[in-house]
Amino acid sequence: MKTIRFLTRHLSTSTPTSKLRDHYSFQPPPYLSSDPQKTKSSPNPNKKQKPRYRPPSSLDQIKPKHSDLPFDFRFSYTESSPSVRPIGLREPKYSPFGPGRLDREWTGVCAPAVDPKVKSVEGTEDPELEAKRKLLRGRIQGAPLTEAERKYLVEKCQRNRTKRQINLGRDGLTHNMLNDIHNHWKFAEAVRIKCLGVPTVDMKNVCTQLEDKTFGKVIQRQGGTLILYRGRNYNCKNRPEIPLMLWKPQEPVYPRLIKTTIDGLSIEETKEMRKRGLAVHALTKLAKNGYYSSLVPMVRDAFLVSELVRIDCTGLEKSDYKKIGCKLRDLVPCILVTFEKKQIVVWRGKDSKPPEDGDGEFFDDPSCDMERSETYREPCPDRILDDIGGAFGMGVVGGAAFHFIKGTYNSPGDARLIGGTQAVRMNAPRVGGSFAVWGGLFSTFDCTMVYLRQKDNPWNSIIAGAAMVGLLSMRQGLGAASRSAAFCGVLLALIEGGGIMLNKFLSQPQMPIMMEEPAPNVAGILTQGSSSSSSPSGSWFGGLFGGGRKQQSTASSGSKTEVLESFGAAAVPSFEYK
């Protein structure tokens, strides 16, 4: 019977009814139906069909991009100079923008903006381009920022307010970094730029190139951190077209920095100078990816007492300390002696003179809009919490020291340490809490005055201090609170006024002391120092009555001078400004 049922079930032509259809009203999906063509939806004839995906090919004809930026495209604008002409190329003139993707010809160094058919390696620049850049930058910047607007933008770019930052490293201001700056300007009016490494030797050049290539304005510089403002009339929709470099081009071949013989010296003298340069004490040791803005003034000051200066560059890349040496040669100025053993040895030269302009290394011009925020305070919403924390810490530390001494003094002799510790545990948090209340109220009233007066000056602190003391003294009555507030306001006004007068007095330029006699030689200086140290009475009473210098014995000084001159001491040059 089982065999008959099995054959009947599988050999039967009639389709049995399914229990799913009967009990659950199951409907099969369209792709399982017997006639799939009926369930298939007919396409809309009026709808445009999407083209099939086709992978990109090198045989496709790409329309070259056009950019109206009035400057030559280079890989790095701060680490390359148009005035220095290379002597050769390390690779063929393959454009780093891609073949046929830019309507400018790549010369191996740059893509000039003037003549796209130029074949020269030098890449000369049209003098009219600088005028075009100034005109375009003035049109974008518009009216200059006020002091309140500048401070507001600087506060918005601080680390506690935003994480947007562009890092400028060893390659300096690269071409693709211009596109990153404009991308940041889509969301904020100013962008923070952090500079480290080789470009920080000449921060003035970094600021100049940033303003020249982005048409922005550096509104603050604090160390290696710059705040770059986009301008009043900047429009994100009309931002310039900046084609991107697809790879880093090879650097061309430049003339050697270190020559076989230094100009004006023979081969033997050059070898001897290199040995002496490696033997002198190192002026400083440079850290990798550090901030080197103070290196140029340090070398200039060192040249006043020594003709050779050595800088330790252990840990730096070879290309990095060679670029630093090249910048020192142009900024100090000086003569490069050697790069052996990862050291930079420079010579001041025979007829060396300090630069007459005196500008350069710090780039702190009070006429421009950038400044160094020496006493920076947090913006007002965050200033309250910052002052509360600082006041609490000050109260805890000061109260702990005071009550530890008091508890130790009042405790018995056997338990002085335990008594001092218990006094600190009981009283230090209370004192810290009281200080925190004072600091919080002071900052709250200070921020309120800043909001009401729209100014941040000493009057806000004076009014805030008086209001704080008056509020805390309110339990004693209105009269006592008014007297306490008035006394505190007068006291704070005297303190603020004294501080302003002291700052004005210290900021006045000091008149230089005019020397009647020219600078003597080294032997004379050492002789006068030895004679003055041996006879202190002559230096005091002789200076008072005017006859001390005439009473010096020439015989003793002459003998000491002969001994010093036997060592061959060179004369110290006199650096007189014309």
Coordinates of C-alpha atoms in Angstrom, one line a residue:
M1 CA 0.0 0.0 0.0
K2 CA 2.8 2.4 0.8
T3 CA 4.4 1.8 -2.6
I4 CA 1.1 2.5 -4.4
R5 CA 0.6 5.8 -2.5
F6 CA 4.2 6.9 -3.2
L7 CA 3.8 6.2 -7.0
T8 CA 0.4 7.8 -7.1
R9 CA 1.7 11.0 -5.4
H10 CA 4.7 11.5 -7.6
L11 CA 3.3 10.2 -10.9
S12 CA 0.0 12.1 -10.7
T13 CA -0.4 14.9 -13.3
S14 CA -2.9 16.8 -11.3
T15 CA -1.6 19.5 -9.0
P16 CA -2.6 18.9 -5.4
T17 CA -3.9 21.8 -3.4
S18 CA -1.4 23.3 -0.9
K19 CA -2.3 23.7 2.8
L20 CA -0.6 27.1 2.8
R21 CA -3.1 28.4 0.3
D22 CA -6.1 26.9 2.2
H23 CA -5.1 27.9 5.8
Y24 CA -2.9 31.0 5.4
S25 CA -4.0 32.5 2.1
F26 CA -0.4 32.3 0.9
Q27 CA 0.4 34.2 -2.3
P28 CA 3.7 33.4 -4.0
P29 CA 6.0 36.3 -4.9
P30 CA 6.1 37.5 -8.5
Y31 CA 9.3 35.8 -9.4
L32 CA 7.9 32.4 -8.3
S33 CA 4.7 32.8 -10.4
S34 CA 4.1 30.6 -13.4
D35 CA 4.0 33.5 -15.8
P36 CA 6.8 36.0 -14.9
Q37 CA 6.2 38.2 -18.0
K38 CA 2.8 39.2 -16.8
T39 CA 4.1 40.4 -13.3
K40 CA 7.0 42.3 -14.8
S41 CA 6.3 46.1 -14.8
S42 CA 6.5 47.7 -18.1
P43 CA 9.2 50.6 -18.3
N44 CA 8.1 54.1 -18.7
P45 CA 8.9 55.1 -22.3
N46 CA 9.1 58.8 -21.4
K47 CA 11.7 58.3 -18.7
K48 CA 15.3 58.8 -19.7
Q49 CA 17.3 55.6 -19.2
K50 CA 20.5 55.8 -17.0
P51 CA 23.6 55.1 -19.1
R52 CA 25.6 52.1 -18.2
Y53 CA 28.7 52.5 -16.1
R54 CA 31.9 52.8 -18.1
P55 CA 35.2 52.7 -16.2
P56 CA 37.6 55.7 -16.9
S57 CA 40.2 55.1 -19.5
S58 CA 43.4 57.0 -20.5
L59 CA 42.1 57.1 -24.1
D60 CA 39.2 59.4 -23.1
Q61 CA 39.7 63.1 -24.1
I62 CA 39.7 65.2 -20.9
K63 CA 39.0 68.9 -21.2
P64 CA 41.8 70.8 -19.6
K65 CA 40.9 72.9 -16.6
H66 CA 41.4 76.7 -16.7
S67 CA 42.3 78.7 -13.6
D68 CA 42.3 82.5 -13.5
L69 CA 44.6 82.7 -10.4
P70 CA 47.3 85.4 -11.2
F71 CA 50.3 83.5 -10.0
D72 CA 52.5 80.6 -11.0
F73 CA 51.6 77.1 -9.7
R74 CA 54.4 75.6 -7.7
F75 CA 54.5 72.6 -5.3
S76 CA 55.6 74.7 -2.4
Y77 CA 55.4 78.5 -2.3
T78 CA 57.4 79.0 0.9
E79 CA 60.2 76.5 0.2
S80 CA 61.0 77.6 -3.3
S81 CA 62.1 81.0 -4.8
P82 CA 61.4 82.2 -8.3
S83 CA 64.7 84.1 -8.2
V84 CA 66.9 81.0 -7.9
R85 CA 67.3 79.2 -11.2
P86 CA 68.1 75.4 -11.1
I87 CA 70.8 73.9 -13.2
G88 CA 68.9 70.8 -14.2
L89 CA 65.9 68.5 -13.8
R90 CA 65.8 65.1 -12.2
E91 CA 62.8 63.9 -14.4
P92 CA 61.1 64.8 -17.6
K93 CA 58.6 67.6 -17.6
Y94 CA 55.6 65.5 -16.6
S95 CA 52.9 67.7 -15.3
P96 CA 51.9 66.8 -11.7
F97 CA 48.4 67.9 -12.5
G98 CA 48.0 64.9 -14.9
P99 CA 48.4 64.7 -18.6
G100 CA 46.2 67.2 -20.4
R101 CA 44.3 68.2 -17.2
L102 CA 45.6 71.8 -17.0
D103 CA 45.9 74.5 -19.7
R104 CA 49.3 75.6 -18.3
E105 CA 52.6 74.1 -19.4
W106 CA 54.7 72.5 -16.7
T107 CA 58.3 73.7 -16.9
G108 CA 59.8 71.3 -14.4
V109 CA 59.6 73.9 -11.6
C110 CA 56.3 75.6 -12.0
A111 CA 53.3 76.2 -14.2
P112 CA 53.5 79.8 -15.3
A113 CA 50.4 81.9 -15.5
V114 CA 51.6 84.1 -18.4
D115 CA 52.6 82.1 -21.4
P116 CA 51.3 78.4 -21.5
K117 CA 53.8 77.6 -24.2
V118 CA 56.9 78.6 -22.3
K119 CA 59.7 76.1 -22.4
S120 CA 62.1 77.8 -20.1
V121 CA 63.1 76.2 -16.7
E122 CA 63.3 79.7 -15.1
G123 CA 59.6 80.4 -15.2
T124 CA 59.7 84.2 -15.2
E125 CA 56.7 86.0 -13.8
D126 CA 54.8 88.9 -15.4
P127 CA 55.2 92.1 -13.4
E128 CA 51.5 92.8 -13.9
L129 CA 50.5 89.7 -11.9
E130 CA 51.4 91.4 -8.6
A131 CA 49.1 94.3 -9.4
K132 CA 46.3 91.9 -10.3
R133 CA 46.8 90.0 -7.0
K134 CA 46.7 93.3 -5.0
L135 CA 43.5 94.4 -6.8
L136 CA 41.8 91.1 -6.3
R137 CA 42.8 90.8 -2.6
G138 CA 41.6 94.4 -1.9
R139 CA 38.3 93.6 -3.6
I140 CA 37.8 90.4 -1.4
Q141 CA 38.9 91.9 1.9
G142 CA 36.8 95.0 1.8
A143 CA 36.8 97.4 4.8
P144 CA 39.3 96.5 7.5
L145 CA 38.2 94.7 10.6
T146 CA 37.6 96.6 13.9
E147 CA 39.4 95.6 17.0
A148 CA 36.2 94.0 18.5
E149 CA 35.6 92.0 15.3
R150 CA 39.2 90.8 15.2
K151 CA 39.1 89.6 18.9
Y152 CA 35.8 87.9 18.2
L153 CA 37.2 85.9 15.3
V154 CA 40.4 85.1 17.2
E155 CA 38.3 83.7 20.1
K156 CA 36.2 81.6 17.8
C157 CA 39.4 79.9 16.4
Q158 CA 40.8 78.9 19.8
R159 CA 41.4 75.3 20.6
N160 CA 38.6 75.1 23.1
R161 CA 36.1 76.5 20.6
T162 CA 36.9 74.6 17.4
K163 CA 39.0 71.7 16.2
R164 CA 39.4 73.0 12.7
Q165 CA 43.1 73.4 12.0
I166 CA 45.5 73.1 9.1
N167 CA 49.0 71.8 9.8
L168 CA 51.8 73.4 7.8
G169 CA 54.9 71.1 8.0
R170 CA 58.3 70.6 6.4
D171 CA 57.0 71.2 2.8
G172 CA 55.6 74.6 3.8
L173 CA 52.6 76.1 2.0
T174 CA 51.9 73.6 -0.7
H175 CA 49.6 74.1 -3.7
N176 CA 46.9 71.6 -2.5
M177 CA 46.8 73.3 0.8
L178 CA 45.2 76.3 -0.9
N179 CA 42.2 74.2 -1.7
D180 CA 42.1 73.0 2.0
I181 CA 42.0 76.6 3.2
H182 CA 39.1 77.5 0.9
N183 CA 37.2 74.3 2.0
H184 CA 37.5 75.5 5.7
W185 CA 36.3 79.0 4.7
K186 CA 33.0 77.5 3.6
F187 CA 32.1 76.8 7.2
A188 CA 34.0 79.6 9.1
E189 CA 35.2 83.1 8.4
A190 CA 38.7 82.3 9.8
V191 CA 40.9 79.2 10.0
R192 CA 43.7 78.3 12.4
I193 CA 47.0 77.3 10.8
K194 CA 49.7 75.5 12.9
C195 CA 53.3 75.9 11.6
L196 CA 56.1 73.6 12.6
G197 CA 59.4 72.6 11.1
V198 CA 61.7 74.2 8.5
P199 CA 59.2 77.0 7.3
T200 CA 59.2 78.5 10.8
V201 CA 62.7 79.9 10.4
D202 CA 61.2 82.6 8.2
M203 CA 57.7 83.2 9.6
K204 CA 57.4 86.5 7.7
N205 CA 57.7 84.7 4.4
V206 CA 55.0 82.2 5.5
C207 CA 52.5 85.0 6.4
T208 CA 53.3 86.9 3.2
Q209 CA 52.8 83.8 1.0
L210 CA 49.5 82.9 2.8
E211 CA 48.1 86.4 2.2
D212 CA 49.4 86.6 -1.4
K213 CA 48.1 83.2 -2.6
T214 CA 44.8 82.9 -0.7
F215 CA 43.9 86.7 -0.8
G216 CA 43.2 86.4 3.0
K217 CA 44.5 88.4 6.0
V218 CA 46.5 87.1 8.9
I219 CA 44.8 88.7 11.9
Q220 CA 46.8 87.1 14.7
R221 CA 50.1 85.3 15.1
Q222 CA 51.0 83.7 18.4
G223 CA 54.2 81.7 18.0
G224 CA 53.6 79.2 15.2
T225 CA 49.8 79.5 15.2
L226 CA 48.2 81.8 12.7
I227 CA 44.6 82.9 12.3
L228 CA 43.8 83.6 8.6
Y229 CA 40.7 85.6 7.8
R230 CA 38.9 85.2 4.5
G231 CA 37.6 88.7 4.0
R232 CA 34.3 90.6 4.1
N233 CA 33.3 90.1 0.5
Y234 CA 34.3 86.5 0.2
N235 CA 31.7 84.3 -1.5
C236 CA 32.0 80.5 -1.3
K237 CA 30.1 80.1 -4.5
N238 CA 32.6 82.2 -6.4
R239 CA 35.7 80.7 -5.0
P240 CA 38.7 80.3 -7.4
E241 CA 39.2 77.2 -9.4
I242 CA 42.3 75.4 -7.9
P243 CA 43.4 72.3 -9.8
L244 CA 45.0 69.7 -7.6
M245 CA 48.4 68.1 -8.0
L246 CA 48.1 64.3 -8.3
W247 CA 51.7 63.6 -7.1
K248 CA 54.7 65.4 -5.7
P249 CA 57.2 66.4 -8.4
Q250 CA 60.8 65.8 -8.1
E251 CA 62.9 68.7 -6.9
P252 CA 65.2 70.1 -9.6
V253 CA 69.0 70.2 -9.3
Y254 CA 70.3 73.4 -7.7
P255 CA 73.9 74.6 -7.3
R256 CA 75.9 73.2 -4.4
L257 CA 75.5 75.1 -1.1
I258 CA 79.0 74.1 0.2
K259 CA 81.8 75.0 -2.1
T260 CA 85.2 73.4 -2.1
T261 CA 86.9 76.7 -1.1
I262 CA 85.2 79.6 0.6
D263 CA 85.4 82.9 -1.3
G264 CA 88.5 84.8 -0.2
L265 CA 90.2 81.8 1.5
S266 CA 92.6 79.2 0.3
I267 CA 92.1 75.5 0.5
E268 CA 94.2 75.1 3.6
E269 CA 92.4 78.0 5.3
T270 CA 89.0 76.4 4.4
K271 CA 90.0 73.1 5.8
E272 CA 91.2 74.7 9.0
M273 CA 88.0 76.7 9.4
R274 CA 85.9 73.6 9.0
K275 CA 87.9 71.8 11.7
R276 CA 87.5 74.8 14.1
G277 CA 83.8 75.1 13.3
L278 CA 83.1 71.5 14.3
A279 CA 85.1 72.0 17.5
V280 CA 83.3 75.0 18.8
H281 CA 80.4 74.7 21.3
A282 CA 77.0 74.2 19.8
L283 CA 74.8 77.3 20.0
T284 CA 71.7 75.2 20.2
K285 CA 70.3 71.8 19.3
L286 CA 67.3 71.7 17.0
A287 CA 64.4 69.3 17.7
K288 CA 62.6 67.5 15.0
N289 CA 59.5 69.4 13.8
G290 CA 60.2 72.2 16.2
Y291 CA 59.6 75.9 16.1
Y292 CA 62.7 77.8 14.9
S293 CA 61.6 81.4 14.7
S294 CA 64.2 82.6 17.2
L295 CA 67.1 80.9 15.4
V296 CA 68.0 83.9 13.2
P297 CA 68.4 86.4 16.0
M298 CA 70.3 83.8 18.1
V299 CA 72.9 83.4 15.3
R300 CA 73.1 87.2 14.8
D301 CA 73.8 87.7 18.5
A302 CA 76.4 84.9 18.5
F303 CA 78.3 86.5 15.7
L304 CA 79.0 89.5 18.0
V305 CA 81.4 87.4 20.1
S306 CA 82.4 84.6 17.7
E307 CA 83.1 84.4 14.0
L308 CA 82.0 80.7 13.8
V309 CA 78.7 79.3 15.0
R310 CA 77.7 75.6 15.1
I311 CA 74.1 74.3 15.3
D312 CA 73.5 70.7 16.3
C313 CA 71.0 69.1 13.9
T314 CA 71.1 65.5 15.2
G315 CA 67.8 63.8 14.6
L316 CA 66.8 65.9 11.6
E317 CA 66.6 64.8 8.0
K318 CA 69.4 65.8 5.7
S319 CA 67.2 67.8 3.4
D320 CA 65.7 69.7 6.5
Y321 CA 68.9 71.0 7.9
K322 CA 70.2 71.9 4.5
K323 CA 67.1 74.0 3.9
I324 CA 67.6 75.6 7.4
G325 CA 71.2 76.4 6.4
C326 CA 70.1 78.0 3.2
K327 CA 67.6 80.2 5.0
L328 CA 70.2 81.2 7.5
R329 CA 72.6 82.2 4.7
D330 CA 70.0 84.6 3.3
L331 CA 68.5 86.0 6.5
V332 CA 71.4 86.5 8.8
P333 CA 73.4 86.8 6.4
C334 CA 76.4 84.5 6.7
I335 CA 78.6 82.0 4.8
L336 CA 78.0 78.2 5.0
V337 CA 81.1 76.3 6.0
T338 CA 80.0 72.6 6.3
F339 CA 77.2 70.2 6.9
E340 CA 79.3 67.3 8.2
K341 CA 78.3 65.1 11.1
K342 CA 74.7 66.6 10.9
Q343 CA 76.0 70.0 12.0
I344 CA 75.4 73.4 10.5
V345 CA 78.6 75.5 10.7
V346 CA 78.3 79.1 9.5
W347 CA 80.9 81.9 9.3
R348 CA 80.1 85.6 9.6
G349 CA 82.6 86.6 6.9
K350 CA 85.4 89.1 6.9
D351 CA 83.4 92.3 6.4
S352 CA 80.2 91.3 8.1
K353 CA 77.7 93.9 9.2
P354 CA 74.2 93.4 10.8
P355 CA 71.2 94.2 8.6
E356 CA 70.2 97.8 8.7
D357 CA 66.5 97.3 8.4
G358 CA 66.3 95.4 11.7
D359 CA 63.1 93.6 10.8
G360 CA 62.5 90.1 10.1
E361 CA 62.6 87.4 12.6
F362 CA 59.7 88.2 14.9
F363 CA 57.4 90.0 12.4
D364 CA 55.7 92.0 15.2
D365 CA 54.7 95.2 13.5
P366 CA 52.3 97.2 15.6
S367 CA 50.8 98.9 12.6
C368 CA 49.4 95.6 11.3
D369 CA 46.5 93.7 12.7
M370 CA 48.5 90.9 14.3
E371 CA 49.7 90.8 17.8
R372 CA 51.0 88.4 20.5
S373 CA 48.4 87.7 23.1
E374 CA 50.6 87.6 26.2
T375 CA 47.8 87.8 28.7
Y376 CA 45.1 85.9 27.0
R377 CA 41.8 85.2 28.8
E378 CA 39.1 82.8 27.9
P379 CA 35.9 84.1 26.2
C380 CA 33.1 85.1 28.5
P381 CA 31.0 81.9 28.7
D382 CA 34.0 79.9 29.5
R383 CA 35.8 82.5 31.5
I384 CA 33.5 82.0 34.5
L385 CA 34.3 78.3 34.8
D386 CA 38.0 79.0 34.3
D387 CA 38.1 81.6 37.0
I388 CA 36.1 79.4 39.4
G389 CA 38.6 76.6 39.0
G390 CA 41.6 78.9 39.3
A391 CA 40.2 80.5 42.5
F392 CA 39.3 77.2 44.0
G393 CA 42.8 75.9 43.4
M394 CA 44.4 79.0 44.8
G395 CA 42.2 78.9 47.9
V396 CA 42.9 75.2 48.5
V397 CA 46.7 75.6 48.2
G398 CA 46.9 78.8 50.3
G399 CA 44.4 77.6 52.9
A400 CA 46.3 74.2 53.2
A401 CA 49.6 76.0 53.8
F402 CA 48.1 78.4 56.3
H403 CA 46.1 75.9 58.3
F404 CA 48.9 73.3 58.3
I405 CA 51.2 75.8 60.0
K406 CA 48.4 76.9 62.4
G407 CA 47.4 73.3 63.2
T408 CA 51.1 72.3 63.7
Y409 CA 51.7 75.2 66.1
N410 CA 48.5 74.7 68.2
S411 CA 48.9 70.9 68.5
P412 CA 50.8 69.1 71.3
G413 CA 54.4 68.2 70.8
D414 CA 53.8 64.5 70.2
A415 CA 51.1 65.0 67.5
R416 CA 52.0 68.1 65.6
L417 CA 52.1 66.4 62.2
I418 CA 48.7 64.7 62.8
G419 CA 47.2 68.0 64.1
G420 CA 48.4 69.9 61.0
T421 CA 47.0 67.3 58.7
Q422 CA 43.6 67.3 60.3
A423 CA 43.5 71.1 60.2
V424 CA 44.2 71.0 56.5
R425 CA 41.6 68.3 55.9
M426 CA 38.9 70.3 57.8
N427 CA 39.6 73.9 56.6
A428 CA 41.3 73.8 53.2
P429 CA 38.1 72.8 51.2
R430 CA 36.2 75.5 53.0
V431 CA 38.7 78.2 52.1
G432 CA 38.8 76.9 48.5
G433 CA 35.0 77.0 48.3
S434 CA 35.0 80.6 49.5
F435 CA 37.6 81.6 46.9
A436 CA 35.6 79.8 44.2
V437 CA 32.4 81.8 45.2
W438 CA 34.4 85.1 45.0
G439 CA 35.9 84.2 41.6
G440 CA 32.7 83.0 40.1
L441 CA 30.8 86.1 41.2
F442 CA 33.6 88.4 39.9
S443 CA 33.7 86.7 36.5
T444 CA 29.9 86.7 36.3
F445 CA 29.7 90.5 36.9
D446 CA 32.7 91.0 34.5
C447 CA 31.0 89.1 31.7
T448 CA 27.8 91.0 32.3
M449 CA 29.5 94.3 32.0
V450 CA 31.3 93.1 28.8
Y451 CA 27.9 92.2 27.3
L452 CA 26.2 95.5 28.4
R453 CA 29.0 97.9 27.5
Q454 CA 30.4 95.9 24.5
K455 CA 33.9 96.8 25.6
D456 CA 36.6 94.9 27.4
N457 CA 38.6 97.4 29.5
P458 CA 39.6 97.9 33.1
W459 CA 36.3 99.6 34.0
N460 CA 34.6 96.2 33.8
S461 CA 36.9 94.7 36.4
I462 CA 36.4 97.7 38.7
I463 CA 32.6 97.6 38.5
A464 CA 32.6 93.8 38.8
G465 CA 34.8 93.8 42.0
A466 CA 32.6 96.5 43.6
A467 CA 29.4 94.6 42.8
M468 CA 30.9 91.3 44.1
V469 CA 31.8 92.8 47.5
G470 CA 28.5 94.6 47.7
L471 CA 26.5 91.4 47.1
L472 CA 28.6 89.4 49.6
S473 CA 28.1 92.2 52.3
M474 CA 24.3 92.4 51.7
R475 CA 23.6 90.5 54.9
Q476 CA 25.1 93.3 57.0
G477 CA 22.6 95.8 55.6
L478 CA 22.3 98.1 52.6
G479 CA 24.5 100.9 54.1
A480 CA 27.4 98.5 55.0
A481 CA 27.2 96.9 51.6
S482 CA 27.3 100.2 49.8
R483 CA 30.4 101.4 51.8
S484 CA 32.2 98.1 51.2
A485 CA 31.4 98.2 47.5
A486 CA 32.6 101.8 47.2
F487 CA 35.9 101.1 49.1
C488 CA 36.6 98.0 46.9
G489 CA 35.9 100.0 43.7
V490 CA 38.3 102.8 44.8
L491 CA 41.0 100.2 45.7
L492 CA 40.6 98.4 42.4
A493 CA 40.7 101.7 40.5
L494 CA 44.0 102.6 42.1
I495 CA 45.4 99.2 41.3
E496 CA 44.3 99.3 37.7
G497 CA 45.5 102.9 37.3
G498 CA 48.9 102.0 38.8
G499 CA 49.2 99.0 36.4
I500 CA 48.4 101.2 33.4
M501 CA 50.9 103.9 34.4
L502 CA 53.6 101.2 35.0
N503 CA 53.0 99.7 31.5
K504 CA 53.2 103.1 29.8
F505 CA 56.4 103.9 31.6
L506 CA 58.0 100.5 30.7
S507 CA 56.9 100.7 27.1
Q508 CA 58.6 104.0 26.5
P509 CA 61.7 103.6 24.2
Q510 CA 65.0 104.0 26.0
M511 CA 67.5 106.4 24.5
P512 CA 70.6 104.7 23.4
I513 CA 73.8 105.6 25.3
M514 CA 76.2 107.3 22.9
M515 CA 79.8 106.2 23.2
E516 CA 82.4 108.9 22.8
E517 CA 85.3 106.5 22.0
P518 CA 85.3 103.7 19.4
A519 CA 85.3 100.1 20.6
P520 CA 88.8 99.0 21.6
N521 CA 90.4 95.7 20.7
V522 CA 90.1 92.5 22.7
A523 CA 93.4 93.0 24.4
G524 CA 92.4 96.5 25.6
I525 CA 89.1 95.2 26.9
L526 CA 90.6 92.4 28.9
T527 CA 93.3 94.8 30.2
Q528 CA 90.8 97.2 31.5
G529 CA 88.8 94.4 33.2
S530 CA 91.8 93.1 35.0
S531 CA 93.0 96.5 36.1
S532 CA 89.5 97.4 37.4
S533 CA 89.2 94.2 39.3
S534 CA 92.6 94.6 40.9
S535 CA 91.9 98.2 42.1
P536 CA 88.3 98.6 43.1
S537 CA 88.9 101.8 45.0
G538 CA 90.0 103.6 41.8
S539 CA 86.9 102.6 39.9
W540 CA 84.6 104.0 42.7
F541 CA 86.3 107.2 43.9
G542 CA 87.9 107.8 40.5
G543 CA 84.5 107.7 38.9
L544 CA 83.1 110.1 41.5
F545 CA 85.8 112.8 41.3
G546 CA 86.8 112.3 37.7
G547 CA 90.5 111.4 38.2
G548 CA 90.5 107.7 38.5
R549 CA 91.3 106.9 34.9
K550 CA 94.3 109.2 34.8
Q551 CA 95.9 107.5 37.8
Q552 CA 96.2 104.1 36.1
S553 CA 99.7 102.8 35.8
T554 CA 100.7 102.3 32.1
A555 CA 103.6 100.0 32.9
S556 CA 101.5 97.2 34.4
S557 CA 98.8 97.5 31.7
G558 CA 101.5 97.4 29.0
S559 CA 103.0 94.2 30.3
K560 CA 99.6 92.5 30.4
T561 CA 98.8 93.8 26.9
E562 CA 102.0 92.2 25.5
V563 CA 101.0 88.8 27.1
L564 CA 97.5 88.9 25.6
E565 CA 98.7 90.0 22.2
S566 CA 101.1 87.1 22.0
F567 CA 98.1 84.8 21.8
G568 CA 97.0 86.4 18.5
A569 CA 93.6 87.8 19.7
A570 CA 91.6 89.3 16.8
A571 CA 90.0 92.7 17.1
V572 CA 86.3 92.8 17.8
P573 CA 84.5 94.6 14.9
S574 CA 82.4 97.6 15.7
F575 CA 78.8 97.3 14.5
E576 CA 77.9 100.9 14.0
Y577 CA 74.5 101.7 12.4
K578 CA 74.6 104.4 9.8

